Amino acid sequence: MKKKKLTIQIVTAFPGLIKEYTTDSMFKRAVSAGLLEFKFIDLRKFGEGVHKKIDERPFGGGPGMVLQFDPIWQALKSVKTKAKTKNEKVILFSLRGRKLTGKIAEDFSKLKKITLVCGRYEGVDERVAENLVDEEISIGDYVLSGGELPALVLSEAVARFLPGFLGKQESLESIRGSYPAYSRPEKIINYKKGKVLKVPEVLLSGDHKKIAEWRLKNSSL
Ligand code: SAH
């Protein structure tokens, strides 16, 4: 059987900020196992003039700079990526986008290619959202300096749904939600005088049915 591989392309003016995270640990393993591939597209390369300018002042005034349409368009063209392509999605990170959830991540994990456009500065020329992407995604109601951390968050949330990315135990967690975990020692006695930090009895009982029930009851879903 041919192995299914997901390609994640990240369009960013700051590839150096996040590249390293994609080349270590779980991602490193997934990439060498052929489940996943990362490509970085440096927006700067598509900037104008000697200074490779990619931002301009906003029409109508106001603070900050706006990422321009053209560099993003050229960047997408350079890798022959277009919105509304079967088995692919082009996503722009935006505070006005759909809030990322596990369900969305699972749906994205079934695609062949995901292209993530990272905003910066005061935001991105709205014509990018209107014409070049399939949808806008937000990772939560708080403002970050750019789409680079959202790109890592989305990549990891999606990758965890790729068959073979996780070990069996961890995949149980991703389906059931997160439950509280305890490990050795059974009793922590040297933390505060007169206080012993214990482990819930049921987890030591060896009764797998009861343990499963307890975890479900205490899980995040
Ligand atoms: N002044 C803008 C904020 C721009 S933040 C506004 O109020 O809308 C700069 C870029 O960072 C955004 O264009 C977006 O791409 C990214 N970004 C910041 N916070 C984000 C979040 N919570 N989710 C997704 N992207 C975010």
Short mmCIF file of C-alpha atoms and ligand atoms in Angstrom, two decimals:
data_model
loop_
_atom_site.label_atom_id
_atom_site.label_comp_id
_atom_site.label_asym_id
_atom_site.label_seq_id
_atom_site.Cartn_x
_atom_site.Cartn_y
_atom_site.Cartn_z
CA MET A 1 0.00 0.00 0.00
CA LYS A 2 1.24 3.47 -0.86
CA LYS A 3 1.92 5.56 2.20
CA LYS A 4 -0.12 8.72 2.53
CA LYS A 5 1.95 11.81 3.03
CA LEU A 6 0.81 15.25 4.14
CA THR A 7 2.71 18.27 2.87
CA ILE A 8 2.56 21.42 4.99
CA GLN A 9 3.80 24.56 3.25
CA ILE A 10 4.40 27.61 5.42
CA VAL A 11 4.50 31.04 3.79
CA THR A 12 6.27 33.38 6.20
CA ALA A 13 8.57 36.40 6.36
CA PHE A 14 10.33 34.75 9.32
CA PRO A 15 11.05 31.09 8.52
CA GLY A 16 14.00 31.12 10.92
CA LEU A 17 11.67 31.68 13.86
CA ILE A 18 9.94 28.33 13.49
CA LYS A 19 11.94 26.03 11.22
CA GLU A 20 13.80 24.39 14.06
CA TYR A 21 10.63 23.26 15.78
CA THR A 22 9.66 21.28 12.68
CA THR A 23 12.98 19.41 12.52
CA ASP A 24 13.07 17.88 15.98
CA SER A 25 11.22 15.41 18.20
CA MET A 26 7.84 14.17 16.93
CA PHE A 27 8.07 16.09 13.66
CA LYS A 28 11.54 14.73 12.98
CA ARG A 29 10.26 11.20 13.43
CA ALA A 30 7.20 11.77 11.27
CA VAL A 31 9.23 13.37 8.49
CA SER A 32 11.76 10.54 8.39
CA ALA A 33 8.92 8.00 8.47
CA GLY A 34 7.52 9.68 5.35
CA LEU A 35 4.22 10.73 6.95
CA LEU A 36 4.83 14.41 6.72
CA GLU A 37 6.83 16.97 4.80
CA PHE A 38 7.43 20.65 5.59
CA LYS A 39 8.23 23.34 3.04
CA PHE A 40 9.06 26.90 3.95
CA ILE A 41 8.39 29.70 1.50
CA ASP A 42 10.23 32.86 2.46
CA LEU A 43 8.00 35.84 1.71
CA ARG A 44 10.97 38.20 1.64
CA LYS A 45 12.14 36.63 -1.59
CA PHE A 46 9.04 37.97 -3.26
CA GLY A 47 9.40 41.50 -1.92
CA GLU A 48 9.88 44.59 -4.08
CA GLY A 49 13.14 46.39 -4.85
CA VAL A 50 16.54 46.07 -3.26
CA HIS A 51 15.01 46.13 0.20
CA LYS A 52 12.58 43.34 -0.67
CA LYS A 53 9.70 45.31 0.70
CA ILE A 54 6.61 43.31 1.61
CA ASP A 55 4.62 45.79 3.68
CA GLU A 56 2.97 49.18 3.21
CA ARG A 57 1.06 51.75 5.24
CA PRO A 58 -2.71 51.16 5.52
CA PHE A 59 -5.10 53.14 3.33
CA GLY A 60 -7.28 55.29 5.52
CA GLY A 61 -4.48 55.81 7.99
CA GLY A 62 -3.82 54.20 11.33
CA PRO A 63 -0.82 52.65 13.02
CA GLY A 64 1.46 49.92 11.73
CA MET A 65 2.07 48.34 8.37
CA VAL A 66 0.08 45.90 6.26
CA LEU A 67 1.46 42.82 4.49
CA GLN A 68 0.87 43.34 0.78
CA PHE A 69 -1.04 41.16 -1.66
CA ASP A 70 1.63 40.76 -4.32
CA PRO A 71 4.42 39.00 -2.35
CA ILE A 72 1.90 36.48 -1.02
CA TRP A 73 0.46 35.90 -4.48
CA GLN A 74 3.94 35.43 -5.98
CA ALA A 75 4.93 33.10 -3.13
CA LEU A 76 1.91 30.88 -3.73
CA LYS A 77 2.50 30.91 -7.49
CA SER A 78 6.15 29.87 -6.98
CA VAL A 79 4.97 26.57 -5.52
CA LYS A 80 2.01 26.29 -7.93
CA THR A 81 -0.48 26.52 -5.09
CA LYS A 82 -4.01 27.84 -5.57
CA ALA A 83 -7.12 27.97 -3.43
CA LYS A 84 -10.07 25.75 -4.36
CA THR A 85 -7.90 22.80 -5.32
CA LYS A 86 -9.09 19.28 -4.51
CA ASN A 87 -7.37 17.65 -1.51
CA GLU A 88 -5.61 20.91 -0.67
CA LYS A 89 -6.29 23.96 1.42
CA VAL A 90 -4.75 27.40 1.58
CA ILE A 91 -5.24 28.96 5.00
CA LEU A 92 -4.63 32.48 6.21
CA PHE A 93 -4.16 33.06 9.92
CA SER A 94 -6.43 35.82 11.10
CA LEU A 95 -8.15 36.87 14.29
CA ARG A 96 -11.39 36.97 12.33
CA GLY A 97 -11.10 33.35 11.22
CA ARG A 98 -12.81 30.15 12.32
CA LYS A 99 -11.54 29.04 15.73
CA LEU A 100 -9.25 26.00 15.48
CA THR A 101 -10.61 22.84 17.14
CA GLY A 102 -9.64 19.18 17.25
CA LYS A 103 -12.41 18.41 14.75
CA ILE A 104 -11.02 20.93 12.24
CA ALA A 105 -7.51 19.54 12.75
CA GLU A 106 -8.80 16.03 12.11
CA ASP A 107 -10.52 17.15 8.88
CA PHE A 108 -7.34 18.89 7.69
CA SER A 109 -5.29 15.74 8.39
CA LYS A 110 -7.12 14.03 5.52
CA LEU A 111 -5.83 16.51 2.95
CA LYS A 112 -2.72 16.03 0.80
CA LYS A 113 -1.41 19.54 1.12
CA ILE A 114 -2.00 22.42 3.50
CA THR A 115 -0.54 25.85 2.79
CA LEU A 116 -0.39 28.21 5.76
CA VAL A 117 -0.03 31.93 5.18
CA CYS A 118 1.35 33.74 8.21
CA GLY A 119 0.28 37.34 8.72
CA ARG A 120 2.50 39.92 10.41
CA TYR A 121 2.52 43.55 11.46
CA GLU A 122 -0.93 45.15 11.61
CA GLY A 123 -2.37 42.41 9.42
CA VAL A 124 -2.70 41.36 5.79
CA ASP A 125 -4.28 43.20 2.82
CA GLU A 126 -7.87 41.94 2.91
CA ARG A 127 -7.74 41.01 -0.79
CA VAL A 128 -5.59 38.02 0.22
CA ALA A 129 -8.44 36.66 2.35
CA GLU A 130 -10.95 37.48 -0.39
CA ASN A 131 -9.07 35.91 -3.30
CA LEU A 132 -6.08 33.76 -2.49
CA VAL A 133 -7.14 31.45 0.33
CA ASP A 134 -9.79 28.86 1.13
CA GLU A 135 -10.36 30.02 4.66
CA GLU A 136 -9.15 32.02 7.63
CA ILE A 137 -8.26 30.35 10.91
CA SER A 138 -7.74 31.83 14.37
CA ILE A 139 -6.12 29.89 17.19
CA GLY A 140 -7.89 31.87 19.89
CA ASP A 141 -9.08 35.27 21.05
CA TYR A 142 -5.74 36.85 21.84
CA VAL A 143 -3.38 38.79 19.61
CA LEU A 144 0.02 37.38 18.65
CA SER A 145 2.70 39.16 16.64
CA GLY A 146 2.35 36.91 13.63
CA GLY A 147 0.97 33.70 12.18
CA GLU A 148 4.15 31.72 12.81
CA LEU A 149 3.14 30.28 16.19
CA PRO A 150 -0.37 29.56 14.89
CA ALA A 151 1.28 27.67 11.99
CA LEU A 152 3.16 25.45 14.43
CA VAL A 153 0.07 24.96 16.57
CA LEU A 154 -2.05 23.95 13.60
CA SER A 155 0.68 21.71 12.15
CA GLU A 156 1.07 19.81 15.39
CA ALA A 157 -2.67 19.52 16.04
CA VAL A 158 -3.14 18.16 12.50
CA ALA A 159 -0.11 15.86 12.53
CA ARG A 160 -1.36 14.08 15.64
CA PHE A 161 -4.24 12.75 13.54
CA LEU A 162 -1.97 11.22 10.90
CA PRO A 163 -2.04 7.43 11.17
CA GLY A 164 1.28 6.34 12.66
CA PHE A 165 2.26 9.73 14.10
CA LEU A 166 1.54 8.77 17.68
CA GLY A 167 2.02 5.68 19.78
CA LYS A 168 -1.14 3.81 20.83
CA GLN A 169 -1.35 5.31 24.30
CA GLU A 170 -1.14 8.87 23.13
CA SER A 171 -3.71 8.37 20.41
CA LEU A 172 -6.15 7.22 23.08
CA GLU A 173 -5.68 10.58 24.72
CA SER A 174 -6.27 12.50 21.53
CA ILE A 175 -9.58 10.72 20.99
CA ARG A 176 -10.87 10.80 24.54
CA GLY A 177 -9.49 14.16 25.51
CA SER A 178 -6.87 14.83 28.09
CA TYR A 179 -7.11 13.16 31.51
CA PRO A 180 -5.00 13.77 34.65
CA ALA A 181 -1.90 11.59 34.84
CA TYR A 182 0.21 10.49 37.83
CA SER A 183 3.51 8.67 37.95
CA ARG A 184 6.10 7.55 40.51
CA PRO A 185 6.53 8.08 43.36
CA GLU A 186 3.20 6.93 44.78
CA LYS A 187 3.60 9.28 47.73
CA ILE A 188 5.42 12.61 47.69
CA ILE A 189 6.36 13.24 51.33
CA ASN A 190 9.10 15.84 51.18
CA TYR A 191 7.14 18.65 49.48
CA LYS A 192 5.46 20.26 52.53
CA LYS A 193 5.76 19.35 56.19
CA GLY A 194 2.80 17.32 57.44
CA LYS A 195 1.40 16.89 53.92
CA VAL A 196 1.56 13.82 51.73
CA LEU A 197 0.70 14.12 48.02
CA LYS A 198 -1.04 10.92 46.99
CA VAL A 199 -2.25 9.25 43.81
CA PRO A 200 -6.00 8.51 43.38
CA GLU A 201 -6.59 4.97 44.76
CA VAL A 202 -8.34 3.75 41.63
CA LEU A 203 -5.20 4.18 39.49
CA LEU A 204 -3.33 1.78 41.79
CA SER A 205 -6.17 -0.76 41.87
CA GLY A 206 -5.22 -2.68 38.74
CA ASP A 207 -8.93 -2.66 37.80
CA HIS A 208 -8.75 -1.58 34.15
CA LYS A 209 -12.46 -1.03 33.75
CA LYS A 210 -12.61 1.27 36.78
CA ILE A 211 -9.48 3.09 35.61
CA ALA A 212 -10.98 3.69 32.18
CA GLU A 213 -14.20 5.01 33.78
CA TRP A 214 -12.26 7.33 36.07
CA ARG A 215 -10.24 8.72 33.16
CA LEU A 216 -13.34 9.31 31.06
CA LYS A 217 -15.06 11.07 33.98
CA ASN A 218 -12.05 13.33 34.47
CA SER A 219 -11.27 13.96 30.81
CA SER A 220 -11.52 17.25 28.95
CA LEU A 221 -14.20 16.16 26.49
N1 SAH B 1 -4.05 44.46 14.40
C1 SAH B 1 -4.48 43.21 13.91
C2 SAH B 1 -3.64 42.13 14.53
C3 SAH B 1 -2.62 41.64 13.64
S1 SAH B 1 -1.61 40.42 14.38
C4 SAH B 1 -5.93 43.02 14.25
O1 SAH B 1 -6.38 43.60 15.20
O2 SAH B 1 -6.59 42.24 13.56
C5 SAH B 1 -0.62 39.99 13.01
C6 SAH B 1 -0.91 38.66 12.39
O3 SAH B 1 -0.68 37.64 13.33
C7 SAH B 1 -2.33 38.46 11.92
O4 SAH B 1 -2.52 38.96 10.63
C8 SAH B 1 -2.46 36.92 11.95
O5 SAH B 1 -1.92 36.36 10.76
C9 SAH B 1 -1.55 36.55 13.10
N2 SAH B 1 -2.26 36.29 14.37
C10 SAH B 1 -2.18 37.00 15.51
N3 SAH B 1 -2.94 36.48 16.47
C11 SAH B 1 -3.53 35.37 15.94
C12 SAH B 1 -4.43 34.38 16.43
N4 SAH B 1 -4.91 34.42 17.67
N5 SAH B 1 -4.79 33.39 15.59
C13 SAH B 1 -4.35 33.34 14.33
N6 SAH B 1 -3.49 34.25 13.81
C14 SAH B 1 -3.08 35.25 14.59
#
